[in-house]
Amino acid sequence: MNKTFFIAIVFAGIAASFSAQADALRVKGPGGPAPAMREAAAAFEQKTGRAVAVVAGPTPQWIDKAKQDADIVFSGSETMMTDFVTAMDGRIEASQAEPLYLRAASILVRPGNPLKLEGLEDLFKPGRRILVVNGAGQNGLWEDMAGRTGDIDKVSSLRKNIVVYARNSAEARQAWIDDPTLEAWIIWNIWQVANPKLADVVPVEEPYRIYRDTGVVISKTGREDKDAERFVSFLRSADGAAIFARWGWATKAP
C-alpha cells in the first residue's frame, strides 16, 4: 500500500472517530449506575446508530463540564438528583426528573465471608469495623437502616462500630482495598456485582433493608435532540430493564 494513502486512511479514521464522539449524546452521572448505563449506551448505539458517551464518577470530576454540554444527567438517589438540579444552575428541572430503577443497601464482606456475617444485626455487636459512605446519594444511609425499628440503641451500636466515613463510593472502594482490617462495608449491592473479586455480598434483612433509585433527566440542551428522549425511552424499555437487572438493579416490584 502506498505510504501516503495509508496515512490518509489513518487520519480519516481518526477524524471520523472524533466526529462520532462530538456528535454523541453526552450522558453524565455518578459511578454506581455507570456499568449498567454504559452497557445500555452501547446497546442503544448498536440499535440506532447514535453514539452515547457516558461520563461517570465522583460529582466534582464532571459537574462543571456537564453544565455546558450534558444532554442527560443520571443520579444515584432522589436526594442526589435534587442536588444536581441545584448544581446544574437551571440546566435541568426537578419536575422532569424520572426515577428508573432501585437497588438495595447491602453489606459487602471480605471474600468467603470469614466472619460469617448474616445481616445488619451482626453489625450491631461490639467490635466490628465498618465502612460507610456519607455522601453521593448515601447520606445517612446507615442511620435509615438501623433506625427503621425506632430503636435508638441500634443506631448507637452501629455508629460505635463505624471506623471510616467515605465521601463517595469510589473513595470507599479504595479504603476497602487499602485497609484489610475493615470487616464490613455498607453500600449498594450493585458495587459487588461490578467488583465480584473484591467482596462478597450479604443481603440486609428486613426490617432494615433500604432502597434508593437511579433516575434520569434531560437537560435543556438535550431537549433539542430527539435522541435524548429516545435513549431515555430505551432505558425504561424491556431491553433497558434487562441490562440494569444484570447489574443488580431491581426492575420489578417485589
mmCIF file of C-alpha atoms in Angstrom:
data_model
loop_
_atom_site.group_PDB
_atom_site.id
_atom_site.type_symbol
_atom_site.label_atom_id
_atom_site.label_comp_id
_atom_site.label_asym_id
_atom_site.label_seq_id
_atom_site.Cartn_x
_atom_site.Cartn_y
_atom_site.Cartn_z
ATOM 1 C CA MET A 1 0.000 0.000 0.000
ATOM 2 C CA ASN A 2 1.237 3.487 -0.855
ATOM 3 C CA LYS A 3 2.545 5.157 2.330
ATOM 4 C CA THR A 4 0.733 8.430 1.634
ATOM 5 C CA PHE A 5 -2.517 6.564 1.012
ATOM 6 C CA PHE A 6 -2.089 4.604 4.266
ATOM 7 C CA ILE A 7 -1.526 7.799 6.264
ATOM 8 C CA ALA A 8 -4.588 9.344 4.674
ATOM 9 C CA ILE A 9 -6.685 6.361 5.737
ATOM 10 C CA VAL A 10 -5.380 6.577 9.314
ATOM 11 C CA PHE A 11 -6.135 10.280 9.576
ATOM 12 C CA ALA A 12 -9.564 9.751 8.033
ATOM 13 C CA GLY A 13 -10.301 7.133 10.676
ATOM 14 C CA ILE A 14 -9.160 9.426 13.465
ATOM 15 C CA ALA A 15 -11.240 12.263 12.083
ATOM 16 C CA ALA A 16 -14.284 10.005 11.861
ATOM 17 C CA SER A 17 -13.760 8.900 15.455
ATOM 18 C CA PHE A 18 -13.553 12.484 16.698
ATOM 19 C CA SER A 19 -16.629 13.386 14.646
ATOM 20 C CA ALA A 20 -18.630 10.493 16.100
ATOM 21 C CA GLN A 21 -17.567 11.457 19.625
ATOM 22 C CA ALA A 22 -18.501 15.080 19.051
ATOM 23 C CA ASP A 23 -21.929 14.011 17.797
ATOM 24 C CA ALA A 24 -22.532 11.567 20.656
ATOM 25 C CA LEU A 25 -25.233 12.082 23.235
ATOM 26 C CA ARG A 26 -23.491 13.251 26.395
ATOM 27 C CA VAL A 27 -24.755 11.394 29.470
ATOM 28 C CA LYS A 28 -23.220 12.151 32.880
ATOM 29 C CA GLY A 29 -23.647 10.990 36.449
ATOM 30 C CA PRO A 30 -22.214 9.068 39.413
ATOM 31 C CA GLY A 31 -20.164 5.891 39.332
ATOM 32 C CA GLY A 32 -22.684 3.455 40.850
ATOM 33 C CA PRO A 33 -25.140 3.245 37.934
ATOM 34 C CA ALA A 34 -22.321 3.660 35.377
ATOM 35 C CA PRO A 35 -21.724 -0.019 34.427
ATOM 36 C CA ALA A 36 -25.385 -0.521 33.555
ATOM 37 C CA MET A 37 -25.602 2.886 31.879
ATOM 38 C CA ARG A 38 -22.559 2.146 29.695
ATOM 39 C CA GLU A 39 -23.947 -1.209 28.604
ATOM 40 C CA ALA A 40 -27.264 0.453 27.795
ATOM 41 C CA ALA A 41 -25.430 3.141 25.817
ATOM 42 C CA ALA A 42 -23.625 0.505 23.742
ATOM 43 C CA ALA A 43 -26.867 -1.373 23.105
ATOM 44 C CA PHE A 44 -28.633 1.831 22.078
ATOM 45 C CA GLU A 45 -25.836 2.709 19.666
ATOM 46 C CA GLN A 46 -25.957 -0.752 18.131
ATOM 47 C CA LYS A 47 -29.723 -0.478 17.750
ATOM 48 C CA THR A 48 -29.963 3.094 16.441
ATOM 49 C CA GLY A 49 -26.501 4.051 15.204
ATOM 50 C CA ARG A 50 -26.344 7.044 17.562
ATOM 51 C CA ALA A 51 -23.347 7.054 19.878
ATOM 52 C CA VAL A 52 -23.803 7.738 23.579
ATOM 53 C CA ALA A 53 -20.808 8.964 25.592
ATOM 54 C CA VAL A 54 -21.192 8.148 29.292
ATOM 55 C CA VAL A 55 -19.025 10.109 31.728
ATOM 56 C CA ALA A 56 -19.289 8.940 35.330
ATOM 57 C CA GLY A 57 -17.567 9.227 38.674
ATOM 58 C CA PRO A 58 -17.497 11.485 41.731
ATOM 59 C CA THR A 59 -19.538 14.610 41.027
ATOM 60 C CA PRO A 60 -16.671 17.149 41.125
ATOM 61 C CA GLN A 61 -14.997 15.350 38.233
ATOM 62 C CA TRP A 62 -17.765 16.090 35.743
ATOM 63 C CA ILE A 63 -20.339 18.570 37.059
ATOM 64 C CA ASP A 64 -18.738 21.778 35.742
ATOM 65 C CA LYS A 65 -18.467 20.440 32.197
ATOM 66 C CA ALA A 66 -21.970 18.982 32.467
ATOM 67 C CA LYS A 67 -23.368 22.483 32.944
ATOM 68 C CA GLN A 68 -22.112 23.261 29.456
ATOM 69 C CA ASP A 69 -22.713 20.119 27.450
ATOM 70 C CA ALA A 70 -24.669 17.339 29.219
ATOM 71 C CA ASP A 71 -27.708 16.131 27.297
ATOM 72 C CA ILE A 72 -28.812 13.775 30.075
ATOM 73 C CA VAL A 73 -27.892 13.593 33.750
ATOM 74 C CA PHE A 74 -28.409 10.443 35.792
ATOM 75 C CA SER A 75 -28.362 10.143 39.569
ATOM 76 C CA GLY A 76 -27.792 7.615 42.333
ATOM 77 C CA SER A 77 -30.706 8.626 44.563
ATOM 78 C CA GLU A 78 -33.565 11.069 44.813
ATOM 79 C CA THR A 79 -31.537 13.336 47.100
ATOM 80 C CA MET A 80 -28.644 13.257 44.660
ATOM 81 C CA MET A 81 -30.918 14.219 41.783
ATOM 82 C CA THR A 82 -32.209 17.155 43.818
ATOM 83 C CA ASP A 83 -28.627 18.230 44.490
ATOM 84 C CA PHE A 84 -27.885 18.012 40.760
ATOM 85 C CA VAL A 85 -30.841 20.261 39.956
ATOM 86 C CA THR A 86 -29.269 22.925 42.177
ATOM 87 C CA ALA A 87 -25.714 22.337 40.963
ATOM 88 C CA MET A 88 -26.647 22.486 37.275
ATOM 89 C CA ASP A 89 -27.704 26.134 37.526
ATOM 90 C CA GLY A 90 -31.054 25.768 35.801
ATOM 91 C CA ARG A 91 -29.901 23.367 33.055
ATOM 92 C CA ILE A 92 -32.168 20.603 34.413
ATOM 93 C CA GLU A 93 -35.556 20.792 36.108
ATOM 94 C CA ALA A 94 -36.748 18.775 39.096
ATOM 95 C CA SER A 95 -40.186 18.293 37.573
ATOM 96 C CA GLN A 96 -38.699 16.464 34.589
ATOM 97 C CA ALA A 97 -36.532 14.001 36.540
ATOM 98 C CA GLU A 98 -37.668 10.409 36.126
ATOM 99 C CA PRO A 99 -36.851 7.616 38.613
ATOM 100 C CA LEU A 100 -35.961 4.397 36.770
ATOM 101 C CA TYR A 101 -34.780 1.510 38.941
ATOM 102 C CA LEU A 102 -33.990 0.729 42.566
ATOM 103 C CA ARG A 103 -31.141 -1.101 44.254
ATOM 104 C CA ALA A 104 -30.886 -2.383 47.787
ATOM 105 C CA ALA A 105 -28.461 -1.393 50.506
ATOM 106 C CA SER A 106 -26.317 -4.416 51.300
ATOM 107 C CA ILE A 107 -23.322 -5.439 53.336
ATOM 108 C CA LEU A 108 -20.116 -6.223 51.486
ATOM 109 C CA VAL A 109 -17.724 -8.546 53.282
ATOM 110 C CA ARG A 110 -14.311 -9.998 52.576
ATOM 111 C CA PRO A 111 -14.301 -12.823 50.015
ATOM 112 C CA GLY A 112 -15.528 -16.017 51.620
ATOM 113 C CA ASN A 113 -17.233 -14.052 54.429
ATOM 114 C CA PRO A 114 -14.637 -15.116 57.040
ATOM 115 C CA LEU A 115 -16.679 -13.690 59.948
ATOM 116 C CA LYS A 116 -19.852 -15.459 58.727
ATOM 117 C CA LEU A 117 -21.856 -12.243 58.932
ATOM 118 C CA GLU A 118 -25.529 -12.824 58.163
ATOM 119 C CA GLY A 119 -27.057 -9.353 58.218
ATOM 120 C CA LEU A 120 -27.227 -5.966 59.850
ATOM 121 C CA GLU A 121 -27.952 -7.450 63.289
ATOM 122 C CA ASP A 122 -24.403 -8.793 63.280
ATOM 123 C CA LEU A 123 -23.052 -5.274 62.775
ATOM 124 C CA PHE A 124 -24.669 -4.066 65.997
ATOM 125 C CA LYS A 125 -22.370 -6.350 68.020
ATOM 126 C CA PRO A 126 -19.359 -4.662 69.671
ATOM 127 C CA GLY A 127 -16.006 -4.727 67.959
ATOM 128 C CA ARG A 128 -16.979 -4.761 64.295
ATOM 129 C CA ARG A 129 -15.013 -2.497 61.914
ATOM 130 C CA ILE A 130 -17.427 -0.956 59.442
ATOM 131 C CA LEU A 131 -17.000 1.268 56.388
ATOM 132 C CA VAL A 132 -19.848 3.510 55.217
ATOM 133 C CA VAL A 133 -20.363 6.229 52.627
ATOM 134 C CA ASN A 134 -21.699 9.578 53.788
ATOM 135 C CA GLY A 135 -22.394 11.430 50.562
ATOM 136 C CA ALA A 136 -23.012 10.665 46.901
ATOM 137 C CA GLY A 137 -26.612 9.571 47.438
ATOM 138 C CA GLN A 138 -25.858 7.622 50.622
ATOM 139 C CA ASN A 139 -26.053 10.429 53.168
ATOM 140 C CA GLY A 140 -27.021 8.824 56.467
ATOM 141 C CA LEU A 141 -27.949 5.528 54.813
ATOM 142 C CA TRP A 142 -26.751 3.538 57.823
ATOM 143 C CA GLU A 143 -28.969 5.641 60.099
ATOM 144 C CA ASP A 144 -32.005 4.953 57.926
ATOM 145 C CA MET A 145 -31.250 1.232 58.118
ATOM 146 C CA ALA A 146 -30.523 0.963 61.839
ATOM 147 C CA GLY A 147 -33.307 3.372 62.781
ATOM 148 C CA ARG A 148 -36.145 1.700 60.918
ATOM 149 C CA THR A 149 -37.422 -0.114 64.013
ATOM 150 C CA GLY A 150 -37.365 3.033 66.137
ATOM 151 C CA ASP A 151 -34.725 1.628 68.479
ATOM 152 C CA ILE A 152 -32.068 4.272 69.199
ATOM 153 C CA ASP A 153 -29.803 1.655 70.779
ATOM 154 C CA LYS A 154 -29.346 0.026 67.381
ATOM 155 C CA VAL A 155 -28.334 3.334 65.815
ATOM 156 C CA SER A 156 -25.896 3.916 68.658
ATOM 157 C CA SER A 157 -24.431 0.406 68.435
ATOM 158 C CA LEU A 158 -23.876 0.687 64.696
ATOM 159 C CA ARG A 159 -22.265 4.115 64.955
ATOM 160 C CA LYS A 160 -19.775 2.872 67.543
ATOM 161 C CA ASN A 161 -18.570 0.302 65.002
ATOM 162 C CA ILE A 162 -18.143 2.672 62.033
ATOM 163 C CA VAL A 163 -14.457 3.455 61.602
ATOM 164 C CA VAL A 164 -14.421 5.039 58.121
ATOM 165 C CA TYR A 165 -16.886 7.558 56.671
ATOM 166 C CA ALA A 166 -16.020 7.862 52.981
ATOM 167 C CA ARG A 167 -17.242 10.827 50.959
ATOM 168 C CA ASN A 168 -18.276 8.758 47.961
ATOM 169 C CA SER A 169 -18.325 5.175 46.746
ATOM 170 C CA ALA A 170 -15.036 5.440 44.860
ATOM 171 C CA GLU A 171 -13.288 6.659 47.987
ATOM 172 C CA ALA A 172 -14.895 3.854 49.983
ATOM 173 C CA ARG A 173 -13.722 1.266 47.452
ATOM 174 C CA GLN A 174 -10.145 2.490 47.822
ATOM 175 C CA ALA A 175 -10.416 2.420 51.618
ATOM 176 C CA TRP A 176 -11.644 -1.174 51.423
ATOM 177 C CA ILE A 177 -8.626 -2.086 49.312
ATOM 178 C CA ASP A 178 -6.116 -0.189 51.446
ATOM 179 C CA ASP A 179 -7.301 -1.327 54.873
ATOM 180 C CA PRO A 180 -7.800 -5.104 55.197
ATOM 181 C CA THR A 181 -8.924 -4.682 58.809
ATOM 182 C CA LEU A 182 -12.263 -3.312 57.574
ATOM 183 C CA GLU A 183 -14.734 -6.154 58.055
ATOM 184 C CA ALA A 184 -17.970 -4.872 56.516
ATOM 185 C CA TRP A 185 -18.905 -2.202 54.024
ATOM 186 C CA ILE A 186 -22.451 -0.830 53.896
ATOM 187 C CA ILE A 187 -23.189 0.143 50.310
ATOM 188 C CA TRP A 188 -25.431 -0.811 47.398
ATOM 189 C CA ASN A 189 -25.485 -4.421 46.190
ATOM 190 C CA ILE A 190 -24.535 -3.242 42.682
ATOM 191 C CA TRP A 191 -20.983 -2.490 43.798
ATOM 192 C CA GLN A 192 -20.392 -6.187 44.455
ATOM 193 C CA VAL A 193 -21.809 -7.070 41.043
ATOM 194 C CA ALA A 194 -19.322 -4.666 39.463
ATOM 195 C CA ASN A 195 -16.441 -5.846 41.704
ATOM 196 C CA PRO A 196 -17.040 -9.574 42.275
ATOM 197 C CA LYS A 197 -13.450 -10.362 43.290
ATOM 198 C CA LEU A 198 -13.257 -7.524 45.782
ATOM 199 C CA ALA A 199 -16.019 -8.618 48.138
ATOM 200 C CA ASP A 200 -18.930 -10.958 48.728
ATOM 201 C CA VAL A 201 -22.395 -9.629 49.418
ATOM 202 C CA VAL A 202 -24.597 -10.256 52.450
ATOM 203 C CA PRO A 203 -28.213 -9.145 51.898
ATOM 204 C CA VAL A 204 -29.652 -6.840 54.531
ATOM 205 C CA GLU A 205 -32.561 -8.482 56.283
ATOM 206 C CA GLU A 206 -35.941 -6.916 56.849
ATOM 207 C CA PRO A 207 -36.828 -4.675 58.554
ATOM 208 C CA TYR A 208 -33.527 -2.880 57.867
ATOM 209 C CA ARG A 209 -33.401 -3.017 54.066
ATOM 210 C CA ILE A 210 -33.356 0.352 52.275
ATOM 211 C CA TYR A 211 -33.715 1.038 48.552
ATOM 212 C CA ARG A 212 -32.727 4.130 46.587
ATOM 213 C CA ASP A 213 -33.042 4.768 42.885
ATOM 214 C CA THR A 214 -31.252 5.827 39.779
ATOM 215 C CA GLY A 215 -33.075 8.460 37.818
ATOM 216 C CA VAL A 216 -32.534 10.470 34.658
ATOM 217 C CA VAL A 217 -33.351 13.960 33.487
ATOM 218 C CA ILE A 218 -32.942 15.518 30.054
ATOM 219 C CA SER A 219 -31.213 18.882 30.111
ATOM 220 C CA LYS A 220 -32.251 21.982 28.201
ATOM 221 C CA THR A 221 -29.581 21.100 25.651
ATOM 222 C CA GLY A 222 -30.819 17.524 25.405
ATOM 223 C CA ARG A 223 -34.389 18.613 24.753
ATOM 224 C CA GLU A 224 -33.182 19.965 21.430
ATOM 225 C CA ASP A 225 -32.017 16.480 20.408
ATOM 226 C CA LYS A 226 -34.741 13.897 19.736
ATOM 227 C CA ASP A 227 -32.316 11.064 20.503
ATOM 228 C CA ALA A 228 -32.121 12.127 24.139
ATOM 229 C CA GLU A 229 -35.748 11.150 24.681
ATOM 230 C CA ARG A 230 -35.200 8.017 22.587
ATOM 231 C CA PHE A 231 -32.341 6.979 24.855
ATOM 232 C CA VAL A 232 -34.405 7.574 27.996
ATOM 233 C CA SER A 233 -37.207 5.517 26.442
ATOM 234 C CA PHE A 234 -34.691 2.756 25.776
ATOM 235 C CA LEU A 235 -33.538 2.833 29.409
ATOM 236 C CA ARG A 236 -37.090 2.243 30.610
ATOM 237 C CA SER A 237 -37.842 -0.398 27.951
ATOM 238 C CA ALA A 238 -37.714 -4.166 28.486
ATOM 239 C CA ASP A 239 -34.257 -4.238 26.896
ATOM 240 C CA GLY A 240 -33.033 -1.465 29.176
ATOM 241 C CA ALA A 241 -34.546 -3.116 32.250
ATOM 242 C CA ALA A 242 -32.823 -6.401 31.394
ATOM 243 C CA ILE A 243 -29.468 -4.635 31.265
ATOM 244 C CA PHE A 244 -29.977 -2.972 34.635
ATOM 245 C CA ALA A 245 -31.182 -6.253 36.156
ATOM 246 C CA ARG A 246 -27.929 -7.927 35.111
ATOM 247 C CA TRP A 247 -26.068 -5.290 37.114
ATOM 248 C CA GLY A 248 -28.111 -5.910 40.262
ATOM 249 C CA TRP A 249 -30.903 -3.357 39.934
ATOM 250 C CA ALA A 250 -34.483 -4.164 40.921
ATOM 251 C CA THR A 251 -36.561 -3.584 37.805
ATOM 252 C CA LYS A 252 -39.817 -5.048 39.065
ATOM 253 C CA ALA A 253 -41.878 -4.530 42.207
ATOM 254 C CA PRO A 254 -41.040 -7.176 44.846
#
